[in-house]
């Protein structure tokens, strides 16, 4: 079983930056891939990024590519999401999630096995 704790949300002006953290508790952390999703009010939960804890490979949704960077500190069992050049449309609750497997697979909520609580990111104009 994996427990995930997301943190780092807050309010920032458009063009600003935030770094989200996802701390995991898992006995076999490197056998999981960690993803980030977000959900804006009235919208479906959207996959935005994933990292393999096995080889560090990363994937991004087009909506965040070039602005967001995912990274992992395996020693600390923590995944980070550095968000730069934030836009008002990035406002959402952000969730981290874990999927069993060495490599990122699937881009929907059903592909992930464990979820953390959300952390709210608000980007003001």
The first five atom37 places (N, CA, C, CB, O) and aatype in JSON, in Angstrom:
{
  "aatype": [20, 20, 20, 20, 20, 20, 20, 20, 20, 20, 20, 20, 20, 20, 20, 20, 20, 20, 20, 20, 20, 20, 20, 20, 20, 20, 20, 20, 20, 20, 20, 20, 20, 20, 20, 20, 20, 20, 20, 20, 20, 20, 20, 20, 20, 20, 20, 20, 20, 20, 20, 20, 20, 20, 20, 20, 20, 20, 20, 20, 20, 20, 20, 20, 20, 20, 20, 20, 20, 20, 20, 20, 20, 20, 20, 20, 20, 20, 20, 20, 20, 20, 20, 20, 20, 20, 20, 20, 20, 20, 20, 20, 20, 20, 20, 20, 20, 20, 20, 20, 20, 20, 20, 20, 20, 20, 20, 20, 20, 20, 20, 20, 20, 20, 20, 20, 20, 20, 20, 20, 20, 20, 20, 20, 20],
  "atom_mask": [
    [1, 1, 1, 1, 1],
    [1, 1, 1, 1, 1],
    [1, 1, 1, 1, 1],
    [1, 1, 1, 1, 1],
    [1, 1, 1, 1, 1],
    [1, 1, 1, 1, 1],
    [1, 1, 1, 1, 1],
    [1, 1, 1, 1, 1],
    [1, 1, 1, 1, 1],
    [1, 1, 1, 1, 1],
    [1, 1, 1, 1, 1],
    [1, 1, 1, 1, 1],
    [1, 1, 1, 1, 1],
    [1, 1, 1, 1, 1],
    [1, 1, 1, 1, 1],
    [1, 1, 1, 1, 1],
    [1, 1, 1, 1, 1],
    [1, 1, 1, 1, 1],
    [1, 1, 1, 1, 1],
    [1, 1, 1, 1, 1],
    [1, 1, 1, 1, 1],
    [1, 1, 1, 1, 1],
    [1, 1, 1, 1, 1],
    [1, 1, 1, 1, 1],
    [1, 1, 1, 1, 1],
    [1, 1, 1, 1, 1],
    [1, 1, 1, 1, 1],
    [1, 1, 1, 1, 1],
    [1, 1, 1, 1, 1],
    [1, 1, 1, 1, 1],
    [1, 1, 1, 1, 1],
    [1, 1, 1, 1, 1],
    [1, 1, 1, 1, 1],
    [1, 1, 1, 1, 1],
    [1, 1, 1, 1, 1],
    [1, 1, 1, 1, 1],
    [1, 1, 1, 1, 1],
    [1, 1, 1, 1, 1],
    [1, 1, 1, 1, 1],
    [1, 1, 1, 1, 1],
    [1, 1, 1, 1, 1],
    [1, 1, 1, 1, 1],
    [1, 1, 1, 1, 1],
    [1, 1, 1, 1, 1],
    [1, 1, 1, 1, 1],
    [1, 1, 1, 1, 1],
    [1, 1, 1, 1, 1],
    [1, 1, 1, 1, 1],
    [1, 1, 1, 1, 1],
    [1, 1, 1, 1, 1],
    [1, 1, 1, 1, 1],
    [1, 1, 1, 1, 1],
    [1, 1, 1, 1, 1],
    [1, 1, 1, 1, 1],
    [1, 1, 1, 1, 1],
    [1, 1, 1, 1, 1],
    [1, 1, 1, 1, 1],
    [1, 1, 1, 1, 1],
    [1, 1, 1, 1, 1],
    [1, 1, 1, 1, 1],
    [1, 1, 1, 1, 1],
    [1, 1, 1, 1, 1],
    [1, 1, 1, 1, 1],
    [1, 1, 1, 1, 1],
    [1, 1, 1, 1, 1],
    [1, 1, 1, 1, 1],
    [1, 1, 1, 1, 1],
    [1, 1, 1, 1, 1],
    [1, 1, 1, 1, 1],
    [1, 1, 1, 1, 1],
    [1, 1, 1, 1, 1],
    [1, 1, 1, 1, 1],
    [1, 1, 1, 1, 1],
    [1, 1, 1, 1, 1],
    [1, 1, 1, 1, 1],
    [1, 1, 1, 1, 1],
    [1, 1, 1, 1, 1],
    [1, 1, 1, 1, 1],
    [1, 1, 1, 1, 1],
    [1, 1, 1, 1, 1],
    [1, 1, 1, 1, 1],
    [1, 1, 1, 1, 1],
    [1, 1, 1, 1, 1],
    [1, 1, 1, 1, 1],
    [1, 1, 1, 1, 1],
    [1, 1, 1, 1, 1],
    [1, 1, 1, 1, 1],
    [1, 1, 1, 1, 1],
    [1, 1, 1, 1, 1],
    [1, 1, 1, 1, 1],
    [1, 1, 1, 1, 1],
    [1, 1, 1, 1, 1],
    [1, 1, 1, 1, 1],
    [1, 1, 1, 1, 1],
    [1, 1, 1, 1, 1],
    [1, 1, 1, 1, 1],
    [1, 1, 1, 1, 1],
    [1, 1, 1, 1, 1],
    [1, 1, 1, 1, 1],
    [1, 1, 1, 1, 1],
    [1, 1, 1, 1, 1],
    [1, 1, 1, 1, 1],
    [1, 1, 1, 1, 1],
    [1, 1, 1, 1, 1],
    [1, 1, 1, 1, 1],
    [1, 1, 1, 1, 1],
    [1, 1, 1, 1, 1],
    [1, 1, 1, 1, 1],
    [1, 1, 1, 1, 1],
    [1, 1, 1, 1, 1],
    [1, 1, 1, 1, 1],
    [1, 1, 1, 1, 1],
    [1, 1, 1, 1, 1],
    [1, 1, 1, 1, 1],
    [1, 1, 1, 1, 1],
    [1, 1, 1, 1, 1],
    [1, 1, 1, 1, 1],
    [1, 1, 1, 1, 1],
    [1, 1, 1, 1, 1],
    [1, 1, 1, 1, 1],
    [1, 1, 1, 1, 1],
    [1, 1, 1, 1, 1],
    [1, 1, 1, 1, 1],
    [1, 1, 1, 1, 1],
    [1, 1, 1, 1, 1]
  ],
  "atom_positions": [
    [[0.84, -1.19, 0.0], [0.0, 0.0, 0.0], [0.88, 1.24, 0.0], [-0.95, 0.0, 1.21], [1.97, 1.24, 0.57]],
    [[0.39, 2.29, -0.64], [1.12, 3.55, -0.74], [0.25, 4.66, -0.18], [1.52, 3.85, -2.21], [-0.93, 4.76, -0.51]],
    [[0.84, 5.47, 0.66], [0.16, 6.67, 1.14], [0.88, 7.88, 0.58], [0.12, 6.73, 2.7], [2.11, 7.93, 0.56]],
    [[0.11, 8.86, 0.13], [0.67, 10.03, -0.53], [0.17, 11.3, 0.16], [0.3, 10.04, -2.03], [-1.0, 11.39, 0.54]],
    [[1.07, 12.25, 0.31], [0.73, 13.52, 0.94], [1.21, 14.65, 0.04], [1.37, 13.64, 2.37], [2.41, 14.87, -0.11]],
    [[0.25, 15.36, -0.56], [0.6, 16.48, -1.43], [0.6, 17.78, -0.64], [-0.39, 16.57, -2.61], [-0.19, 17.96, 0.29]],
    [[1.5, 18.67, -1.02], [1.58, 19.97, -0.35], [2.19, 20.99, -1.3], [2.41, 19.87, 0.96], [2.7, 20.64, -2.37]],
    [[2.15, 22.25, -0.9], [2.81, 23.3, -1.66], [1.9, 24.22, -2.42], [3.73, 22.69, -2.6], [2.36, 25.18, -3.04]],
    [[0.61, 23.96, -2.38], [-0.32, 24.84, -3.09], [-0.39, 26.21, -2.45], [-1.69, 24.22, -3.13], [0.1, 26.43, -1.34]],
    [[-1.0, 27.13, -3.15], [-1.15, 28.48, -2.64], [-1.7, 29.4, -3.71], [0.19, 29.01, -2.12], [-2.18, 28.95, -4.75]],
    [[-1.61, 30.68, -3.44], [-2.09, 31.7, -4.38], [-0.91, 32.45, -4.95], [-3.08, 32.67, -3.7], [-0.02, 32.89, -4.21]],
    [[-0.89, 32.6, -6.25], [0.22, 33.28, -6.92], [-0.34, 34.08, -8.09], [1.3, 32.25, -7.41], [-1.38, 33.74, -8.64]],
    [[0.35, 35.13, -8.45], [-0.07, 35.92, -9.61], [0.34, 35.24, -10.9], [0.52, 37.33, -9.54], [1.3, 34.46, -10.94]],
    [[-0.39, 35.53, -11.95], [-0.05, 35.0, -13.26], [1.4, 35.34, -13.6], [-1.0, 35.55, -14.34], [1.87, 36.46, -13.37]],
    [[2.1, 34.36, -14.15], [3.52, 34.52, -14.43], [4.43, 34.05, -13.32], [3.81, 35.93, -14.73], [5.64, 33.94, -13.5]],
    [[3.86, 33.78, -12.16], [4.64, 33.34, -11.01], [4.9, 31.85, -11.02], [3.93, 33.73, -9.74], [4.57, 31.14, -11.97]],
    [[5.49, 31.39, -9.92], [5.91, 29.98, -9.8], [5.47, 29.4, -8.46], [7.43, 29.85, -9.96], [5.31, 30.11, -7.47]],
    [[5.28, 28.1, -8.46], [5.03, 27.33, -7.24], [5.7, 25.98, -7.42], [3.5, 27.18, -6.94], [5.87, 25.5, -8.54]],
    [[6.06, 25.37, -6.3], [6.57, 23.99, -6.34], [5.72, 23.13, -5.44], [8.07, 23.92, -5.9], [5.61, 23.38, -4.24]],
    [[5.11, 22.11, -6.01], [4.33, 21.16, -5.26], [5.2, 19.97, -4.88], [3.09, 20.7, -6.06], [6.13, 19.6, -5.6]],
    [[4.88, 19.37, -3.73], [5.58, 18.18, -3.27], [4.58, 17.06, -3.05], [6.37, 18.46, -1.97], [3.42, 17.3, -2.7]],
    [[5.03, 15.84, -3.25], [4.22, 14.66, -3.0], [5.09, 13.67, -2.25], [3.65, 14.03, -4.33], [5.96, 13.03, -2.84]],
    [[4.88, 13.55, -0.95], [5.65, 12.64, -0.11], [4.95, 11.3, -0.04], [5.86, 13.23, 1.3], [3.75, 11.23, 0.23]],
    [[5.7, 10.23, -0.29], [5.11, 8.9, -0.34], [5.65, 8.02, 0.77], [5.37, 8.26, -1.69], [6.8, 8.15, 1.19]],
    [[4.8, 7.12, 1.21], [5.25, 6.06, 2.11], [4.95, 4.75, 1.41], [4.55, 6.14, 3.53], [3.79, 4.4, 1.2]],
    [[6.0, 4.04, 1.04], [5.85, 2.78, 0.32], [7.12, 1.97, 0.51], [5.56, 3.01, -1.19], [8.22, 2.51, 0.43]],
    [[6.96, 0.7, 0.76], [8.13, -0.14, 0.98], [8.9, -0.4, -0.31], [7.72, -1.46, 1.6], [10.1, -0.65, -0.27]],
    [[8.23, -0.33, -1.44], [8.88, -0.56, -2.74], [8.64, 0.65, -3.63], [8.34, -1.86, -3.41], [8.07, 0.53, -4.72]],
    [[9.09, 1.78, -3.16], [8.82, 3.06, -3.83], [9.28, 3.07, -5.28], [9.5, 4.2, -3.08], [8.59, 3.62, -6.14]],
    [[10.43, 2.47, -5.57], [10.98, 2.53, -6.92], [10.2, 1.65, -7.9], [12.43, 2.11, -6.91], [10.47, 1.69, -9.11]],
    [[9.26, 0.85, -7.41], [8.43, 0.03, -8.3], [7.16, 0.76, -8.74], [8.07, -1.27, -7.6], [6.33, 0.2, -9.45]],
    [[7.04, 2.01, -8.3], [5.86, 2.8, -8.66], [6.26, 3.96, -9.54], [5.14, 3.3, -7.39], [7.39, 4.46, -9.48]],
    [[5.32, 4.39, -10.36], [5.43, 5.64, -11.06], [4.44, 6.61, -10.41], [5.15, 5.48, -12.6], [3.37, 6.21, -9.96]],
    [[4.83, 7.89, -10.36], [4.03, 8.9, -9.68], [3.53, 9.92, -10.7], [4.84, 9.59, -8.57], [4.3, 10.43, -11.51]],
    [[2.27, 10.19, -10.65], [1.69, 11.17, -11.56], [1.05, 12.32, -10.82], [0.67, 10.51, -12.44], [0.74, 12.24, -9.64]],
    [[0.86, 13.41, -11.56], [0.12, 14.56, -11.06], [-1.11, 14.77, -11.95], [1.02, 15.84, -11.05], [-1.06, 14.67, -13.17]],
    [[-2.2, 15.05, -11.27], [-3.45, 15.41, -11.94], [-3.91, 16.75, -11.38], [-4.54, 14.31, -11.74], [-3.41, 17.21, -10.35]],
    [[-4.84, 17.37, -12.06], [-5.48, 18.56, -11.52], [-6.96, 18.55, -11.89], [-4.78, 19.84, -12.04], [-7.38, 17.96, -12.89]],
    [[-7.72, 19.23, -11.05], [-9.16, 19.3, -11.3], [-9.65, 20.71, -10.98], [-9.92, 18.25, -10.45], [-9.62, 21.15, -9.84]],
    [[-10.1, 21.38, -12.01], [-10.67, 22.72, -11.85], [-12.16, 22.58, -11.55], [-10.43, 23.6, -13.13], [-12.76, 21.56, -11.89]],
    [[-12.75, 23.58, -10.93], [-14.18, 23.52, -10.61], [-15.03, 23.25, -11.85], [-14.63, 24.83, -9.95], [-14.9, 23.92, -12.87]],
    [[-15.89, 22.25, -11.73], [-16.8, 21.92, -12.82], [-16.18, 21.14, -13.97], [-17.37, 23.16, -13.35], [-16.82, 20.89, -14.98]],
    [[-14.91, 20.75, -13.79], [-14.22, 20.02, -14.86], [-13.76, 18.66, -14.37], [-13.02, 20.82, -15.38], [-13.7, 18.4, -13.17]],
    [[-13.44, 17.79, -15.32], [-12.94, 16.47, -14.97], [-11.48, 16.56, -14.52], [-13.07, 15.5, -16.16], [-10.77, 17.51, -14.84]],
    [[-11.07, 15.54, -13.77], [-9.69, 15.48, -13.34], [-8.81, 15.22, -14.57], [-9.48, 14.38, -12.25], [-9.08, 14.33, -15.37]],
    [[-7.75, 16.01, -14.69], [-6.9, 16.0, -15.88], [-5.49, 15.53, -15.52], [-6.85, 17.38, -16.52], [-4.88, 16.06, -14.59]],
    [[-4.98, 14.57, -16.25], [-3.59, 14.14, -16.06], [-2.66, 15.2, -16.62], [-3.32, 12.76, -16.76], [-2.91, 15.73, -17.7]],
    [[-1.58, 15.53, -15.89], [-0.66, 16.54, -16.39], [0.79, 16.07, -16.47], [-0.73, 17.75, -15.53], [1.55, 16.58, -17.29]],
    [[1.2, 15.1, -15.64], [2.58, 14.68, -15.71], [2.77, 13.37, -14.97], [3.5, 15.76, -15.14], [1.96, 12.99, -14.13]],
    [[3.87, 12.69, -15.29], [4.2, 11.44, -14.62], [5.71, 11.24, -14.65], [3.48, 10.24, -15.28], [6.38, 11.66, -15.59]],
    [[6.24, 10.58, -13.62], [7.65, 10.24, -13.59], [7.81, 8.8, -13.14], [8.43, 11.19, -12.65], [7.11, 8.33, -12.24]],
    [[8.71, 8.1, -13.77], [9.06, 6.75, -13.37], [10.13, 6.81, -12.29], [9.55, 5.91, -14.58], [11.18, 7.42, -12.49]],
    [[9.87, 6.18, -11.15], [10.89, 6.13, -10.11], [11.96, 5.08, -10.43], [10.24, 5.82, -8.75], [12.96, 4.97, -9.73]],
    [[11.73, 4.31, -11.49], [12.7, 3.28, -11.87], [13.85, 3.87, -12.68], [12.01, 2.16, -12.67], [15.02, 3.64, -12.38]],
    [[13.49, 4.65, -13.72], [14.55, 5.2, -14.57], [14.47, 6.71, -14.74], [14.5, 4.54, -15.92], [15.27, 7.29, -15.49]],
    [[13.54, 7.35, -14.07], [13.45, 8.8, -14.13], [12.8, 9.35, -15.38], [14.79, 9.38, -14.01], [12.77, 10.56, -15.57]],
    [[12.28, 8.5, -16.23], [11.63, 9.0, -17.45], [10.39, 9.82, -17.08], [11.24, 7.83, -18.39], [9.71, 9.54, -16.09]],
    [[10.1, 10.83, -17.9], [9.04, 11.78, -17.57], [8.11, 11.99, -18.76], [9.65, 13.13, -17.13], [8.51, 11.85, -19.92]],
    [[6.89, 12.33, -18.46], [5.91, 12.66, -19.49], [5.1, 13.86, -19.03], [4.98, 11.44, -19.8], [4.89, 14.08, -17.84]],
    [[4.66, 14.64, -20.02], [3.89, 15.85, -19.72], [2.71, 15.99, -20.68], [4.78, 17.09, -19.8], [2.78, 15.59, -21.84]],
    [[1.63, 16.55, -20.17], [0.53, 16.94, -21.04], [0.94, 18.18, -21.82], [-0.77, 17.2, -20.22], [1.76, 18.98, -21.36]],
    [[0.37, 18.34, -22.98], [0.71, 19.48, -23.82], [0.41, 20.81, -23.12], [-0.06, 19.41, -25.14], [1.09, 21.81, -23.35]],
    [[-0.6, 20.8, -22.26], [-1.02, 22.03, -21.61], [0.02, 22.59, -20.64], [-2.32, 21.8, -20.88], [-0.03, 23.77, -20.29]],
    [[0.96, 21.75, -20.2], [1.95, 22.2, -19.22], [3.39, 22.04, -19.71], [1.77, 21.45, -17.92], [4.32, 22.48, -19.05]],
    [[3.56, 21.4, -20.86], [4.89, 21.13, -21.37], [5.65, 22.44, -21.57], [4.82, 20.35, -22.69], [5.13, 23.39, -22.15]],
    [[6.88, 22.48, -21.09], [7.7, 23.68, -21.2], [7.55, 24.63, -20.04], [7.38, 24.38, -22.46], [8.36, 25.55, -19.88]],
    [[6.53, 24.45, -19.22], [6.31, 25.31, -18.06], [6.45, 24.55, -16.74], [4.93, 25.94, -18.14], [6.92, 25.11, -15.75]],
    [[6.05, 23.29, -16.72], [6.1, 22.47, -15.52], [7.23, 21.45, -15.65], [4.75, 21.76, -15.26], [7.51, 20.95, -16.74]],
    [[7.87, 21.15, -14.51], [8.92, 20.15, -14.49], [8.68, 19.21, -13.32], [10.32, 20.81, -14.38], [8.52, 19.64, -12.18]],
    [[8.65, 17.91, -13.62], [8.48, 16.91, -12.57], [9.84, 16.31, -12.24], [7.48, 15.8, -13.01], [10.67, 16.11, -13.13]],
    [[10.07, 16.04, -10.96], [11.32, 15.42, -10.54], [11.05, 14.56, -9.33], [12.4, 16.5, -10.22], [10.01, 14.67, -8.68]],
    [[12.01, 13.69, -9.03], [11.83, 12.77, -7.91], [13.11, 12.66, -7.11], [11.39, 11.4, -8.4], [14.2, 12.55, -7.68]],
    [[12.99, 12.69, -5.81], [14.09, 12.41, -4.89], [13.78, 11.05, -4.26], [14.26, 13.55, -3.78], [13.02, 10.96, -3.3]],
    [[14.38, 10.01, -4.82], [14.02, 8.66, -4.36], [14.45, 8.43, -2.92], [14.66, 7.61, -5.26], [13.79, 7.68, -2.2]],
    [[15.52, 9.05, -2.49], [15.97, 8.86, -1.11], [14.94, 9.4, -0.12], [17.33, 9.56, -0.88], [14.75, 8.85, 0.96]],
    [[14.28, 10.48, -0.52], [13.26, 11.08, 0.34], [11.86, 10.6, -0.01], [13.32, 12.59, 0.24], [10.89, 10.97, 0.65]],
    [[11.75, 9.77, -1.06], [10.46, 9.27, -1.51], [9.49, 10.43, -1.75], [9.87, 8.28, -0.49], [8.33, 10.41, -1.32]],
    [[9.99, 11.42, -2.44], [9.2, 12.62, -2.69], [9.31, 13.01, -4.16], [9.68, 13.79, -1.78], [10.4, 12.99, -4.75]],
    [[8.18, 13.35, -4.73], [8.13, 13.84, -6.11], [7.74, 15.31, -6.07], [7.12, 13.01, -6.98], [6.88, 15.73, -5.28]],
    [[8.38, 16.09, -6.92], [8.14, 17.52, -6.98], [7.54, 17.9, -8.32], [9.44, 18.3, -6.73], [7.8, 17.26, -9.34]],
    [[6.73, 18.93, -8.31], [6.22, 19.5, -9.55], [6.52, 21.0, -9.51], [4.68, 19.22, -9.75], [5.83, 21.77, -8.83]],
    [[7.54, 21.4, -10.25], [7.89, 22.81, -10.35], [7.03, 23.44, -11.43], [9.41, 23.01, -10.65], [7.06, 23.01, -12.58]],
    [[6.27, 24.45, -11.05], [5.34, 25.09, -11.99], [5.77, 26.54, -12.2], [3.86, 25.03, -11.46], [5.74, 27.35, -11.28]],
    [[6.17, 26.84, -13.42], [6.62, 28.19, -13.77], [5.65, 28.82, -14.77], [8.04, 28.15, -14.36], [4.86, 28.14, -15.41]],
    [[5.74, 30.13, -14.88], [4.91, 30.88, -15.82], [3.44, 30.46, -15.69], [5.4, 30.66, -17.27], [2.78, 30.14, -16.68]],
    [[2.96, 30.48, -14.46], [1.59, 30.03, -14.21], [0.57, 30.95, -14.86], [1.33, 29.95, -12.72], [0.76, 32.16, -14.95]],
    [[-0.51, 30.34, -15.31], [-1.6, 31.05, -15.97], [-2.87, 30.88, -15.15], [-1.8, 30.53, -17.42], [-2.99, 29.96, -14.34]],
    [[-3.82, 31.77, -15.36], [-5.06, 31.68, -14.59], [-5.75, 30.34, -14.83], [-6.01, 32.83, -14.95], [-6.43, 29.82, -13.95]],
    [[-5.58, 29.79, -16.02], [-6.22, 28.5, -16.32], [-5.56, 27.33, -15.62], [-6.22, 28.26, -17.8], [-6.04, 26.2, -15.72]],
    [[-4.45, 27.57, -14.92], [-3.82, 26.52, -14.12], [-4.48, 26.39, -12.75], [-2.33, 26.82, -13.95], [-4.15, 25.48, -11.99]],
    [[-5.39, 27.29, -12.43], [-6.08, 27.23, -11.14], [-6.86, 25.93, -11.02], [-7.03, 28.44, -10.97], [-7.7, 25.61, -11.87]],
    [[-6.58, 25.17, -9.96], [-7.21, 23.86, -9.77], [-6.72, 23.25, -8.46], [-6.9, 22.91, -10.97], [-5.77, 23.74, -7.84]],
    [[-7.38, 22.19, -8.07], [-6.84, 21.31, -7.04], [-5.89, 20.34, -7.72], [-7.98, 20.55, -6.26], [-6.24, 19.73, -8.73]],
    [[-4.7, 20.2, -7.17], [-3.68, 19.32, -7.74], [-3.53, 18.08, -6.87], [-2.33, 20.06, -7.87], [-3.43, 18.17, -5.64]],
    [[-3.52, 16.92, -7.52], [-3.44, 15.64, -6.84], [-2.24, 14.86, -7.34], [-4.73, 14.84, -7.03], [-1.94, 14.87, -8.54]],
    [[-1.56, 14.17, -6.43], [-0.57, 13.21, -6.87], [-1.14, 11.81, -6.7], [0.76, 13.37, -6.08], [-2.0, 11.57, -5.85]],
    [[-0.65, 10.89, -7.52], [-1.17, 9.54, -7.52], [-0.05, 8.58, -7.9], [-2.36, 9.41, -8.49], [0.9, 8.95, -8.58]],
    [[-0.18, 7.34, -7.45], [0.83, 6.32, -7.72], [0.23, 5.16, -8.49], [1.45, 5.82, -6.41], [-0.89, 4.73, -8.25]],
    [[1.03, 4.67, -9.44], [0.62, 3.48, -10.18], [1.73, 2.44, -10.09], [0.28, 3.81, -11.66], [2.91, 2.76, -10.19]],
    [[1.31, 1.19, -9.9], [2.29, 0.11, -9.85], [2.9, -0.07, -11.23], [1.63, -1.21, -9.34], [2.19, -0.15, -12.23]],
    [[4.22, -0.12, -11.28], [4.89, -0.33, -12.55], [6.08, 0.57, -12.7], [3.93, -0.11, -13.7], [6.11, 1.69, -12.19]],
    [[7.08, 0.07, -13.41], [8.32, 0.8, -13.57], [8.19, 2.03, -14.46], [9.37, -0.11, -14.12], [8.96, 2.98, -14.34]],
    [[7.2, 2.0, -15.36], [7.1, 3.08, -16.34], [5.69, 3.66, -16.34], [7.48, 2.58, -17.76], [4.72, 2.97, -16.05]],
    [[5.6, 4.95, -16.67], [4.32, 5.62, -16.71], [3.44, 4.98, -17.79], [4.5, 7.14, -16.97], [3.88, 4.8, -18.93]],
    [[2.24, 4.65, -17.43], [1.3, 4.04, -18.37], [-0.09, 4.59, -18.12], [1.31, 2.5, -18.26], [-0.57, 4.58, -16.99]],
    [[-0.73, 5.05, -19.14], [-2.11, 5.51, -19.01], [-2.18, 6.94, -18.54], [-2.87, 4.64, -18.06], [-1.33, 7.41, -17.78]],
    [[-3.19, 7.63, -18.99], [-3.32, 9.05, -18.69], [-4.68, 9.36, -18.08], [-3.12, 9.87, -19.94], [-5.13, 10.51, -18.13]],
    [[-5.32, 8.37, -17.51], [-6.61, 8.62, -16.88], [-6.56, 8.18, -15.42], [-7.74, 7.87, -17.63], [-5.63, 7.49, -15.0]],
    [[-7.55, 8.59, -14.67], [-7.55, 8.31, -13.23], [-7.58, 6.81, -12.95], [-8.75, 8.98, -12.56], [-7.05, 6.37, -11.94]],
    [[-8.19, 6.04, -13.83], [-8.28, 4.59, -13.62], [-6.96, 3.87, -13.72], [-9.22, 4.01, -14.6], [-6.84, 2.71, -13.32]],
    [[-5.94, 4.55, -14.26], [-4.62, 3.94, -14.41], [-3.81, 4.02, -13.12], [-3.86, 4.61, -15.54], [-2.72, 3.44, -13.04]],
    [[-4.3, 4.72, -12.14], [-3.56, 4.94, -10.9], [-4.25, 4.24, -9.73], [-3.42, 6.45, -10.61], [-5.47, 4.15, -9.67]],
    [[-3.41, 3.76, -8.82], [-3.91, 2.9, -7.75], [-4.1, 3.63, -6.42], [-2.96, 1.76, -7.55], [-4.98, 3.27, -5.64]],
    [[-3.29, 4.62, -6.17], [-3.33, 5.31, -4.88], [-3.32, 6.82, -5.13], [-2.12, 4.89, -3.97], [-2.71, 7.31, -6.08]],
    [[-4.01, 7.54, -4.24], [-4.16, 8.98, -4.41], [-3.86, 9.72, -3.12], [-5.56, 9.3, -4.87], [-4.15, 9.25, -2.02]],
    [[-3.26, 10.88, -3.28], [-3.12, 11.79, -2.16], [-4.3, 12.75, -2.13], [-1.79, 12.55, -2.24], [-5.14, 12.76, -3.03]],
    [[-4.35, 13.54, -1.07], [-5.39, 14.58, -1.01], [-4.96, 15.72, -1.91], [-5.62, 15.09, 0.46], [-3.79, 15.81, -2.26]],
    [[-5.84, 16.57, -2.3], [-5.51, 17.66, -3.2], [-4.84, 18.82, -2.48], [-6.74, 18.13, -3.9], [-4.99, 19.01, -1.28]],
    [[-4.11, 19.59, -3.26], [-3.57, 20.85, -2.77], [-3.99, 21.93, -3.77], [-1.99, 20.79, -2.59], [-3.8, 21.77, -4.97]],
    [[-4.55, 23.01, -3.26], [-5.18, 24.01, -4.12], [-4.17, 25.02, -4.63], [-6.29, 24.72, -3.37], [-3.41, 25.61, -3.86]],
    [[-4.19, 25.22, -5.93], [-3.38, 26.25, -6.58], [-4.32, 27.27, -7.2], [-2.42, 25.62, -7.66], [-5.19, 26.93, -8.01]],
    [[-4.15, 28.52, -6.81], [-4.96, 29.6, -7.35], [-4.04, 30.61, -8.02], [-5.83, 30.28, -6.23], [-3.11, 31.14, -7.39]],
    [[-4.29, 30.87, -9.29], [-3.48, 31.83, -10.04], [-4.36, 33.02, -10.36], [-2.89, 31.19, -11.34], [-5.37, 32.9, -11.05]],
    [[-3.97, 34.18, -9.86], [-4.76, 35.39, -10.06], [-4.2, 36.22, -11.21], [-4.81, 36.23, -8.76], [-3.0, 36.16, -11.51]],
    [[-5.07, 36.97, -11.84], [-4.64, 37.8, -12.98], [-4.11, 39.15, -12.52], [-5.79, 38.01, -13.97], [-3.7, 39.97, -13.35]]
  ]
}
